[in-house]
Amino acid sequence: MHSPMQRRRFLGVLGLAGTAGALQWPASAFTPGSAMQARATEVREVNEPRGVVLSGVSSVESMDPALSVDTETARVCRQVFETLVGIDGETGATAPLLATDWEASEDGLTYTFTLREDVLFHDGSELTAEVVVANFQRWGRMNELLGSDAPARTTLAFESLFGGFFDDEDCLLESVEAAGEFTVELTLSEQLVFLPQALAMPAFGIASAEVLSDADPERLAREPRGTGAYRLLSVDPEEVVLQAFEDYWDGEPPAEKVVVRTLPRSFDRLRELQRGKVDVYDYITADNLRSLVQSGRLILQRDPFSVLYLGFNQDHPVMGDVQVREAAARAINLNTLVESFFLEGSRPAYQFTPAALGVHSEQATRYGYNVEEAQELLADTGYDGEPLRFYYPMNATRSYFPRPEAVFASIARDLTAVGFNITPRPVSWDDGYVDSLLDDDDRAMHLLGRNGGYRSPHSFFGPLFSHQTPEFNYDSAEVRELIQDARSEDDEQSRNDIYREIADLVAEDLPALPLVHPISGVALGRGVADYPMSPVLHELFKDITPAD
């Protein structure tokens, strides 16, 4: 039984988390029809009937869903491409989408998916089992399609879920076959207990066979053709324009057109909302909260299902020493960080998995804030003040990272206070922040985060630690084996115990330091009556309710 994941919440008390001066506003200030909301005035400009404008925080990186490791890219891909499995808006449990039904064999090694019939792609072609098989075959060879000259990258969804690509002996997906015109069979070498949940991620969006080309692997990104409620009209760094798909199998959505406008700065998102140029202001920052409350905005929250962390490059001659990493961990005041820059309900993160997953370990090392101990640890390592490159993003807001520049400044002050010599390396998110830090072999530290894609600890541990990646250069055979054991363990209690053991080892090895499990929020303008909130960001624009 899954706990509710997508219930819409009004933030009746919202402010800087834990501070004595946090904003305390009555719940009535956030409910539709309240006196405060009724008194608010706004001039709304409407270019076309039933259109909705959302504020994005960065430009779309690629319209190839298999490469959608960035949340803003995944947000748009989710509207154009649909997955076999969906997510129920009320419970967060798996739900039919392109597959109307699925079942696992008694040994858990074969999954049979029955496809929805009479589903069309945006190019007019039909969804069949052969098309689904072609998509799986492409995902399983994505490493070949990217080529050996591809830049360093984070772990892709197929690789994380199945343990590798098809040419990797650790890949659990043995075959994918069309057992009938509308029947697909996946055969595994070992159980994957969370397979249906994981297949709901936007990276597994099904594309038309017409745009899947080995000779031209980038064609899908140029010509995105899915079965989603919206088809892509245009995409550029400033905005994405989506048009309702007239032949959508579930009927045309209420909003005929949706524009996602790139507004990296929170102040710009607030201004455009107040001017009526934006209907949905996503990723509210604490410094803008007062203005939103005073204007009577309806504010909704996502339950915390992401983690912000400080990553360490273990190939760096200084950061390769676990004692140096521990000194850094004990130097950072997590309570002050949360209280200063995050919304009410955010919590310091002492492990990578959020509390909702119920796998926190009581035995895992918890690095408490202790300046004297941090100084002593650092002194004992013989660190001589060598400059340490510290990467952080600019002009970026994520569910896990509302104010990156301010968060970096706070952490850098803490590290400097105990003796670290920090060299800031700011890079704009849209200028390739992740690529830049991965390409710098001499970097020492970086800030990044992860939003959970589905309700399993593997959604966090798998992409981060199941393979040695250039992000941490961390390679623990024991952690890898435990992650592999957990994904095939069908007893929930035993599986959770394995994840707790993983948490223990990761905390001890300290390849990265979890910092915050944040709350994120959305403010609605007068043009939108409701927005489909989801901790895993399964937010479909077809479920947006425009105001009458």
Coordinates of C-alpha atoms in Angstrom, one line a residue:
M1 CA 0.0 0.0 0.0
H2 CA 1.5 3.3 -1.0
S3 CA 0.9 6.5 1.0
P4 CA -0.8 9.4 -0.8
M5 CA 1.7 11.2 -3.1
Q6 CA -0.2 13.8 -5.0
R7 CA -2.8 15.3 -2.7
R8 CA -3.0 19.0 -3.3
R9 CA -1.9 20.9 -0.2
F10 CA -2.4 24.5 0.8
L11 CA 0.6 26.0 2.5
G12 CA -1.2 27.6 5.4
V13 CA 2.0 28.1 7.3
L14 CA 4.9 28.6 5.1
G15 CA 8.2 30.4 5.6
L16 CA 11.8 30.0 6.3
A17 CA 12.1 26.6 7.9
G18 CA 12.5 26.6 11.6
T19 CA 13.3 30.3 12.1
A20 CA 11.7 32.3 14.9
G21 CA 10.9 35.0 12.3
A22 CA 9.4 32.7 9.8
L23 CA 6.2 34.0 8.2
Q24 CA 3.1 32.8 9.9
W25 CA 0.0 33.3 7.9
P26 CA -3.5 32.0 8.5
A27 CA -4.6 29.1 6.4
S28 CA -7.5 31.2 5.0
A29 CA -4.9 33.3 3.2
F30 CA -4.2 30.4 0.8
T31 CA -7.7 29.0 0.1
P32 CA -9.7 29.9 -3.0
G33 CA -12.2 32.6 -2.4
S34 CA -10.6 33.9 0.8
A35 CA -10.9 37.6 1.7
M36 CA -7.2 38.2 1.0
Q37 CA -7.5 36.6 -2.4
A38 CA -10.7 38.5 -3.2
R39 CA -9.0 41.8 -2.4
A40 CA -6.0 41.1 -4.6
T41 CA -6.1 42.8 -8.0
E42 CA -4.4 41.8 -11.2
V43 CA -4.5 42.7 -14.8
R44 CA -4.3 39.4 -16.8
E45 CA -3.3 39.5 -20.4
V46 CA -4.7 36.6 -22.5
N47 CA -3.4 36.2 -26.0
E48 CA -5.5 33.1 -26.8
P49 CA -8.5 31.5 -25.1
R50 CA -7.8 28.7 -22.7
G51 CA -4.0 29.1 -22.9
V52 CA -1.7 28.6 -19.8
V53 CA 1.8 29.9 -19.2
L54 CA 4.1 28.2 -16.8
S55 CA 7.4 29.5 -15.5
G56 CA 10.3 27.1 -16.2
V57 CA 13.7 27.6 -14.6
S58 CA 16.0 26.4 -17.3
S59 CA 15.8 25.6 -21.0
V60 CA 15.1 22.1 -22.3
E61 CA 18.3 20.2 -22.9
S62 CA 17.0 17.5 -25.3
M63 CA 13.6 16.4 -26.5
D64 CA 14.9 12.8 -26.5
P65 CA 13.2 11.4 -23.4
A66 CA 15.9 8.8 -22.8
L67 CA 18.3 11.6 -22.2
S68 CA 16.0 13.5 -19.8
V69 CA 18.1 13.5 -16.7
D70 CA 17.3 17.2 -16.0
T71 CA 13.9 17.9 -14.3
E72 CA 12.9 20.7 -16.6
T73 CA 13.6 18.6 -19.6
A74 CA 11.7 15.7 -18.1
R75 CA 8.8 18.1 -17.3
V76 CA 8.3 18.9 -21.0
C77 CA 9.0 15.4 -22.3
R78 CA 6.3 14.0 -20.0
Q79 CA 3.7 16.0 -21.9
V80 CA 4.8 14.9 -25.4
F81 CA 5.6 11.3 -24.6
E82 CA 3.7 8.8 -22.6
T83 CA 5.0 5.7 -20.7
L84 CA 3.6 2.2 -20.4
V85 CA 2.8 2.8 -16.7
G86 CA 1.3 6.0 -15.2
I87 CA 0.9 7.3 -11.6
D88 CA -2.5 7.7 -9.9
G89 CA -3.0 11.3 -9.0
E90 CA -4.5 10.6 -5.6
T91 CA -2.6 7.7 -4.2
G92 CA 0.7 7.8 -6.0
A93 CA 0.4 4.1 -6.9
T94 CA 1.0 2.8 -10.4
A95 CA -1.9 3.2 -12.9
P96 CA -2.7 2.2 -16.5
L97 CA -1.4 4.6 -19.2
L98 CA -0.3 3.2 -22.6
A99 CA -0.6 -0.3 -21.0
T100 CA -4.1 -1.0 -19.7
D101 CA -2.8 -3.9 -17.7
W102 CA 0.3 -5.8 -16.8
E103 CA 1.2 -8.9 -14.8
A104 CA 4.3 -10.7 -13.6
S105 CA 5.0 -14.4 -13.8
E106 CA 5.2 -16.4 -10.6
D107 CA 9.0 -16.2 -10.5
G108 CA 8.9 -12.5 -11.2
L109 CA 11.1 -12.8 -14.3
T110 CA 8.6 -12.1 -17.1
Y111 CA 6.3 -9.1 -17.3
T112 CA 3.5 -9.0 -19.8
F113 CA 2.0 -5.6 -20.8
T114 CA -1.3 -5.3 -22.6
L115 CA -1.3 -2.1 -24.7
R116 CA -4.2 0.3 -25.1
E117 CA -5.6 0.0 -28.6
D118 CA -6.4 2.9 -31.0
V119 CA -3.7 5.2 -29.7
L120 CA -2.0 7.4 -32.3
F121 CA 1.3 9.2 -32.3
H122 CA 1.5 12.8 -33.2
D123 CA 2.6 11.8 -36.7
G124 CA -0.5 9.7 -37.2
S125 CA 1.2 6.3 -36.8
E126 CA -0.3 3.7 -34.5
L127 CA 0.9 2.4 -31.1
T128 CA 1.7 -1.3 -31.4
A129 CA 3.8 -3.8 -29.5
E130 CA 6.5 -3.6 -32.2
V131 CA 6.9 0.1 -31.6
V132 CA 7.3 -0.4 -27.9
V133 CA 9.9 -3.1 -28.6
A134 CA 11.8 -0.7 -30.9
N135 CA 11.9 1.9 -28.1
F136 CA 13.3 -0.6 -25.6
Q137 CA 15.9 -1.8 -28.1
R138 CA 17.0 1.8 -28.6
W139 CA 17.2 2.5 -24.8
G140 CA 19.3 -0.6 -24.3
R141 CA 21.8 0.5 -26.9
M142 CA 21.9 4.2 -26.0
N143 CA 25.6 3.9 -25.0
E144 CA 26.4 2.8 -28.6
L145 CA 24.2 5.5 -30.1
L146 CA 25.9 8.2 -28.0
G147 CA 29.3 6.9 -29.0
S148 CA 32.7 6.6 -27.3
D149 CA 33.4 10.3 -27.9
A150 CA 30.3 11.4 -25.9
P151 CA 31.1 13.7 -23.0
A152 CA 31.1 12.4 -19.4
R153 CA 27.5 12.1 -18.1
T154 CA 25.4 11.0 -15.2
T155 CA 23.7 7.6 -15.1
L156 CA 20.8 7.3 -17.6
A157 CA 17.5 5.8 -16.5
F158 CA 17.8 2.5 -18.5
E159 CA 21.3 1.9 -17.2
S160 CA 20.3 2.6 -13.6
L161 CA 17.1 0.5 -13.7
F162 CA 18.4 -2.6 -15.5
G163 CA 22.0 -2.5 -14.2
G164 CA 23.6 -1.6 -17.5
F165 CA 23.0 -1.5 -21.2
F166 CA 22.5 -4.6 -23.4
D167 CA 26.2 -5.1 -24.0
D168 CA 26.9 -5.1 -20.2
E169 CA 26.9 -8.6 -18.6
D170 CA 25.1 -7.1 -15.6
C171 CA 22.1 -6.0 -17.6
L172 CA 19.0 -7.7 -16.2
L173 CA 16.8 -7.2 -19.3
E174 CA 17.3 -10.4 -21.3
S175 CA 14.8 -9.7 -24.0
V176 CA 11.8 -7.6 -25.0
E177 CA 9.4 -9.1 -27.5
A178 CA 6.0 -8.5 -29.2
A179 CA 3.9 -11.5 -28.1
G180 CA 1.0 -10.1 -30.1
E181 CA -0.1 -6.9 -31.9
F182 CA -0.8 -5.2 -28.5
T183 CA 1.2 -7.4 -26.1
V184 CA 4.7 -6.8 -25.0
E185 CA 6.8 -9.3 -22.9
L186 CA 9.9 -8.3 -20.9
T187 CA 12.1 -11.1 -19.7
L188 CA 14.6 -10.5 -16.9
S189 CA 17.5 -12.6 -15.6
E190 CA 16.7 -11.5 -12.0
Q191 CA 13.7 -10.0 -10.4
L192 CA 13.2 -6.2 -10.5
V193 CA 10.6 -5.7 -7.8
F194 CA 10.0 -2.0 -8.6
L195 CA 10.0 -2.4 -12.4
P196 CA 6.4 -1.1 -13.0
Q197 CA 7.0 2.0 -10.8
A198 CA 10.3 2.8 -12.6
L199 CA 8.7 2.5 -16.1
A200 CA 6.5 5.5 -15.2
M201 CA 9.6 7.8 -15.4
P202 CA 9.6 10.2 -18.4
A203 CA 12.8 8.7 -19.6
F204 CA 10.8 5.7 -20.7
G205 CA 8.4 7.7 -22.8
I206 CA 7.4 5.8 -26.0
A207 CA 8.3 7.5 -29.3
S208 CA 6.9 6.8 -32.8
A209 CA 9.0 4.3 -34.7
E210 CA 9.2 6.8 -37.6
V211 CA 11.7 8.9 -35.7
L212 CA 13.8 6.0 -34.2
S213 CA 16.8 5.9 -36.5
D214 CA 20.2 4.3 -35.9
A215 CA 21.6 6.2 -38.9
D216 CA 20.4 9.5 -37.4
P217 CA 20.2 9.0 -33.5
E218 CA 19.4 12.7 -33.0
R219 CA 16.3 12.6 -35.2
L220 CA 14.0 12.0 -32.2
A221 CA 15.3 15.1 -30.4
R222 CA 14.6 17.1 -33.5
E223 CA 11.2 15.6 -34.3
P224 CA 9.7 14.5 -31.0
R225 CA 6.6 12.4 -31.8
G226 CA 4.9 10.8 -28.9
T227 CA 1.3 9.9 -27.9
G228 CA 0.9 12.6 -25.2
A229 CA -1.9 15.1 -24.8
Y230 CA 0.4 17.8 -26.2
R231 CA 2.5 18.0 -29.3
L232 CA 5.6 20.2 -29.6
L233 CA 5.1 23.4 -31.6
S234 CA 8.5 25.0 -30.9
V235 CA 11.4 24.9 -28.4
D236 CA 14.1 27.4 -27.9
P237 CA 16.1 28.7 -24.9
E238 CA 13.4 31.2 -24.1
E239 CA 10.3 29.1 -24.2
V240 CA 8.6 25.8 -25.1
V241 CA 5.2 26.0 -26.9
L242 CA 2.9 23.0 -26.7
Q243 CA -0.4 22.5 -28.6
A244 CA -3.2 20.1 -27.5
F245 CA -3.1 17.0 -29.7
E246 CA -6.5 16.8 -31.4
D247 CA -6.4 13.0 -31.8
Y248 CA -5.3 12.3 -28.2
W249 CA -6.8 9.0 -27.1
D250 CA -8.2 10.4 -23.8
G251 CA -9.8 13.5 -25.3
E252 CA -8.4 17.0 -25.8
P253 CA -7.1 18.6 -22.6
P254 CA -8.8 21.8 -21.1
A255 CA -5.9 24.0 -21.9
E256 CA -5.5 24.2 -25.7
K257 CA -2.0 25.7 -25.5
V258 CA 0.7 25.6 -22.9
V259 CA 3.8 27.7 -22.9
V260 CA 6.7 27.0 -20.6
R261 CA 8.7 30.2 -20.3
T262 CA 12.3 30.0 -19.1
L263 CA 12.7 32.3 -16.1
P264 CA 15.8 31.3 -14.1
R265 CA 15.6 34.1 -11.5
S266 CA 12.9 33.7 -8.8
F267 CA 12.3 37.5 -8.8
D268 CA 11.5 37.4 -12.6
R269 CA 9.0 34.5 -12.0
L270 CA 7.3 36.5 -9.2
R271 CA 7.2 39.7 -11.3
E272 CA 5.7 37.9 -14.3
L273 CA 3.1 36.2 -12.1
Q274 CA 2.1 39.5 -10.5
R275 CA 1.8 41.1 -14.0
G276 CA -0.4 38.3 -15.2
K277 CA 2.1 37.1 -17.8
V278 CA 2.6 33.8 -16.0
D279 CA -0.2 31.5 -14.6
V280 CA 2.0 29.1 -12.6
Y281 CA 5.1 30.2 -10.6
D282 CA 7.0 27.0 -9.8
Y283 CA 9.8 26.6 -7.2
I284 CA 8.8 29.4 -4.9
T285 CA 11.8 30.8 -3.0
A286 CA 11.5 31.9 0.6
D287 CA 12.5 35.4 -0.1
N288 CA 9.4 35.8 -2.4
L289 CA 6.9 34.3 0.0
R290 CA 5.7 37.5 1.6
S291 CA 4.8 39.1 -1.7
L292 CA 2.9 36.0 -2.8
V293 CA 1.0 35.8 0.5
Q294 CA 0.1 39.5 0.5
S295 CA -1.3 39.2 -3.0
G296 CA -3.5 36.3 -1.9
R297 CA -2.0 33.7 -4.2
L298 CA -3.2 30.1 -4.0
I299 CA 0.0 28.2 -3.0
L300 CA 0.4 24.4 -3.2
Q301 CA 3.2 22.3 -1.9
R302 CA 5.0 19.1 -2.9
D303 CA 5.9 16.7 -0.2
P304 CA 9.7 16.4 0.2
F305 CA 11.0 13.7 -2.2
S306 CA 14.4 15.1 -3.3
V307 CA 17.8 15.7 -1.8
L308 CA 20.4 18.4 -2.2
Y309 CA 24.0 17.2 -1.6
L310 CA 27.6 18.2 -1.6
G311 CA 29.6 16.0 -3.9
F312 CA 33.3 15.1 -3.4
N313 CA 35.7 14.1 -6.2
Q314 CA 37.5 11.1 -4.7
D315 CA 40.1 11.3 -7.5
H316 CA 41.2 14.7 -6.2
P317 CA 44.5 14.4 -4.2
V318 CA 43.0 16.2 -1.2
M319 CA 39.3 15.1 -1.3
G320 CA 40.4 11.5 -1.7
D321 CA 41.1 11.4 2.0
V322 CA 38.0 10.4 3.9
Q323 CA 39.2 12.4 6.9
V324 CA 39.2 15.6 4.8
R325 CA 35.6 14.8 3.6
E326 CA 34.6 14.2 7.2
A327 CA 36.1 17.6 8.2
A328 CA 34.0 19.2 5.5
A329 CA 30.9 17.4 6.7
R330 CA 31.3 18.5 10.3
A331 CA 32.0 22.1 9.2
I332 CA 28.6 22.7 7.7
N333 CA 25.7 23.9 9.8
L334 CA 22.8 22.2 8.2
N335 CA 20.2 23.7 10.6
T336 CA 21.3 27.2 9.7
L337 CA 21.3 26.3 6.0
V338 CA 17.7 25.0 6.1
E339 CA 16.4 27.8 8.3
S340 CA 17.9 30.5 6.1
F341 CA 17.1 29.4 2.6
F342 CA 14.4 26.8 2.4
L343 CA 10.6 26.7 2.9
E344 CA 8.9 25.6 6.1
G345 CA 8.8 21.8 6.2
S346 CA 12.3 21.3 4.7
R347 CA 14.6 19.2 6.9
P348 CA 18.3 18.7 7.2
A349 CA 19.3 15.5 5.3
Y350 CA 21.5 13.0 7.1
Q351 CA 20.8 10.3 4.6
F352 CA 20.1 10.3 0.8
T353 CA 16.6 8.8 1.0
P354 CA 13.7 11.0 2.1
A355 CA 11.7 10.0 5.2
A356 CA 8.7 9.0 3.1
L357 CA 10.5 5.8 2.0
G358 CA 10.9 4.6 5.5
V359 CA 14.5 3.2 5.1
H360 CA 16.5 5.5 7.3
S361 CA 19.2 3.7 9.3
E362 CA 19.7 4.4 13.0
Q363 CA 23.2 3.1 12.7
A364 CA 24.4 5.3 9.9
T365 CA 27.1 7.9 10.8
R366 CA 25.6 11.3 11.4
Y367 CA 28.0 14.1 10.9
G368 CA 27.0 16.8 13.4
Y369 CA 28.1 20.4 13.2
N370 CA 31.3 20.8 15.2
V371 CA 33.7 23.5 14.2
E372 CA 36.5 22.4 16.6
E373 CA 36.3 18.8 15.6
A374 CA 36.3 19.8 11.9
Q375 CA 39.4 22.0 12.4
E376 CA 41.2 19.1 14.2
L377 CA 40.3 16.6 11.6
L378 CA 41.6 18.9 8.8
A379 CA 44.8 19.7 10.7
D380 CA 45.5 16.0 11.2
T381 CA 45.4 15.3 7.4
G382 CA 48.2 17.7 6.7
Y383 CA 46.1 19.8 4.3
D384 CA 48.3 22.8 3.6
G385 CA 45.7 25.3 2.2
E386 CA 45.7 24.1 -1.4
P387 CA 43.0 25.9 -3.3
L388 CA 39.9 23.6 -3.8
R389 CA 37.7 24.2 -6.8
F390 CA 34.1 24.2 -5.7
Y391 CA 31.4 24.1 -8.5
Y392 CA 27.9 25.5 -8.0
P393 CA 25.2 26.5 -10.5
M394 CA 24.0 30.0 -11.2
N395 CA 20.6 31.0 -12.5
A396 CA 19.2 27.7 -11.5
T397 CA 16.2 26.7 -9.4
R398 CA 15.3 23.1 -8.8
S399 CA 13.0 21.3 -6.4
Y400 CA 16.1 20.5 -4.4
F401 CA 17.8 23.8 -4.9
P402 CA 15.8 27.1 -4.6
R403 CA 18.7 29.6 -4.2
P404 CA 22.0 28.0 -5.3
E405 CA 24.2 31.1 -5.1
A406 CA 23.0 31.8 -1.5
V407 CA 23.4 28.1 -0.5
F408 CA 26.9 28.0 -1.9
A409 CA 27.9 31.2 -0.1
S410 CA 26.7 29.8 3.2
I411 CA 28.5 26.5 2.8
A412 CA 31.7 28.1 1.5
R413 CA 31.7 30.4 4.7
D414 CA 31.4 27.3 6.9
L415 CA 34.2 25.5 5.1
T416 CA 36.5 28.5 5.1
A417 CA 35.9 29.0 8.8
V418 CA 37.6 25.6 9.6
G419 CA 40.5 26.1 7.2
F420 CA 39.4 25.1 3.7
N421 CA 40.7 27.3 0.9
I422 CA 37.7 27.5 -1.5
T423 CA 38.0 28.6 -5.1
P424 CA 34.5 29.3 -6.4
R425 CA 33.6 27.9 -9.8
P426 CA 30.1 29.3 -10.7
V427 CA 28.6 28.0 -14.0
S428 CA 25.2 29.0 -15.3
W429 CA 22.9 25.9 -15.5
D430 CA 22.0 26.6 -19.1
D431 CA 25.7 26.9 -20.0
G432 CA 26.2 23.2 -19.2
Y433 CA 26.8 23.2 -15.4
V434 CA 26.7 19.4 -15.0
D435 CA 28.9 18.9 -18.1
S436 CA 31.4 21.5 -16.9
L437 CA 31.9 19.9 -13.4
L438 CA 32.1 16.4 -14.8
D439 CA 34.8 17.5 -17.4
D440 CA 37.0 19.1 -14.7
D441 CA 39.2 16.3 -13.3
D442 CA 40.7 18.8 -10.8
R443 CA 37.5 19.9 -9.2
A444 CA 37.2 19.1 -5.4
M445 CA 33.6 19.7 -4.6
H446 CA 30.3 20.5 -6.2
L447 CA 26.6 21.1 -5.4
L448 CA 23.9 19.0 -7.0
G449 CA 20.8 17.1 -6.1
R450 CA 18.3 14.5 -7.2
N451 CA 14.5 14.3 -7.3
G452 CA 13.2 10.8 -6.7
G453 CA 11.6 9.4 -9.9
Y454 CA 9.5 6.7 -8.2
R455 CA 8.7 5.3 -4.8
S456 CA 11.8 3.1 -4.2
P457 CA 15.1 3.9 -2.5
H458 CA 16.7 2.6 -5.7
S459 CA 15.5 5.9 -7.3
F460 CA 18.2 7.6 -5.2
F461 CA 20.8 4.9 -4.6
G462 CA 20.8 3.4 -8.0
P463 CA 21.7 6.4 -10.2
L464 CA 24.2 7.7 -7.6
F465 CA 26.1 4.7 -6.4
S466 CA 25.3 1.5 -8.5
H467 CA 28.1 2.4 -10.9
Q468 CA 31.4 4.3 -10.7
T469 CA 30.6 7.6 -12.2
P470 CA 32.7 10.7 -13.0
E471 CA 30.6 12.7 -10.5
F472 CA 32.2 11.1 -7.4
N473 CA 34.7 8.6 -8.8
Y474 CA 33.4 6.4 -6.0
D475 CA 33.6 2.7 -6.5
S476 CA 32.4 0.3 -3.7
A477 CA 31.9 -3.3 -4.8
E478 CA 30.0 -3.9 -1.5
V479 CA 27.6 -1.1 -2.2
R480 CA 27.1 -2.2 -5.8
E481 CA 26.3 -5.7 -4.7
L482 CA 23.9 -4.6 -2.0
I483 CA 22.0 -2.4 -4.5
Q484 CA 21.8 -5.4 -6.9
D485 CA 20.5 -7.6 -4.0
A486 CA 17.9 -5.1 -3.0
R487 CA 16.4 -4.8 -6.4
S488 CA 15.6 -8.5 -6.5
E489 CA 14.4 -9.0 -2.9
D490 CA 10.7 -9.5 -2.9
D491 CA 10.3 -9.4 0.9
E492 CA 9.8 -5.7 1.7
Q493 CA 11.3 -5.9 5.2
S494 CA 14.4 -7.7 4.0
R495 CA 14.7 -5.3 1.1
N496 CA 14.5 -2.3 3.5
D497 CA 17.1 -3.8 5.7
I498 CA 19.4 -4.0 2.7
Y499 CA 18.8 -0.3 1.9
R500 CA 19.7 0.6 5.5
E501 CA 22.9 -1.3 5.1
I502 CA 23.6 0.7 1.9
A503 CA 22.9 3.9 3.9
D504 CA 25.4 2.8 6.5
L505 CA 28.2 2.2 4.0
V506 CA 27.6 5.3 2.0
A507 CA 27.6 7.4 5.2
E508 CA 30.9 5.8 6.2
D509 CA 32.6 6.2 2.8
L510 CA 31.2 9.7 2.4
P511 CA 31.4 10.1 -1.4
A512 CA 28.9 12.9 -1.0
L513 CA 27.2 14.7 1.9
P514 CA 23.4 14.9 1.9
L515 CA 22.4 18.4 2.9
V516 CA 18.6 19.0 2.7
H517 CA 15.3 17.3 1.9
P518 CA 13.5 20.4 0.7
I519 CA 9.8 21.3 0.4
S520 CA 9.0 23.0 -3.0
G521 CA 5.9 25.0 -3.8
V522 CA 3.8 26.4 -6.7
A523 CA 1.9 29.7 -6.7
L524 CA -1.1 30.0 -9.1
G525 CA -2.2 33.1 -11.0
R526 CA -5.8 34.0 -11.7
G527 CA -5.8 32.1 -15.0
V528 CA -5.4 28.7 -13.3
A529 CA -7.8 27.1 -10.8
D530 CA -5.8 24.0 -10.0
Y531 CA -2.5 22.4 -10.7
P532 CA -1.6 18.6 -10.5
M533 CA 1.1 18.5 -7.8
S534 CA 3.4 15.5 -7.4
P535 CA 6.5 14.8 -5.3
V536 CA 7.9 12.8 -8.1
L537 CA 7.0 15.6 -10.6
H538 CA 4.5 13.5 -12.5
E539 CA 2.6 16.7 -13.3
L540 CA 0.6 16.4 -16.5
F541 CA -0.5 19.7 -18.1
K542 CA -3.7 17.9 -19.3
D543 CA -4.7 17.9 -15.7
I544 CA -4.3 21.7 -15.2
T545 CA -7.7 23.4 -14.6
P546 CA -7.8 26.8 -16.3
A547 CA -9.9 29.4 -14.5
D548 CA -13.4 30.0 -15.8

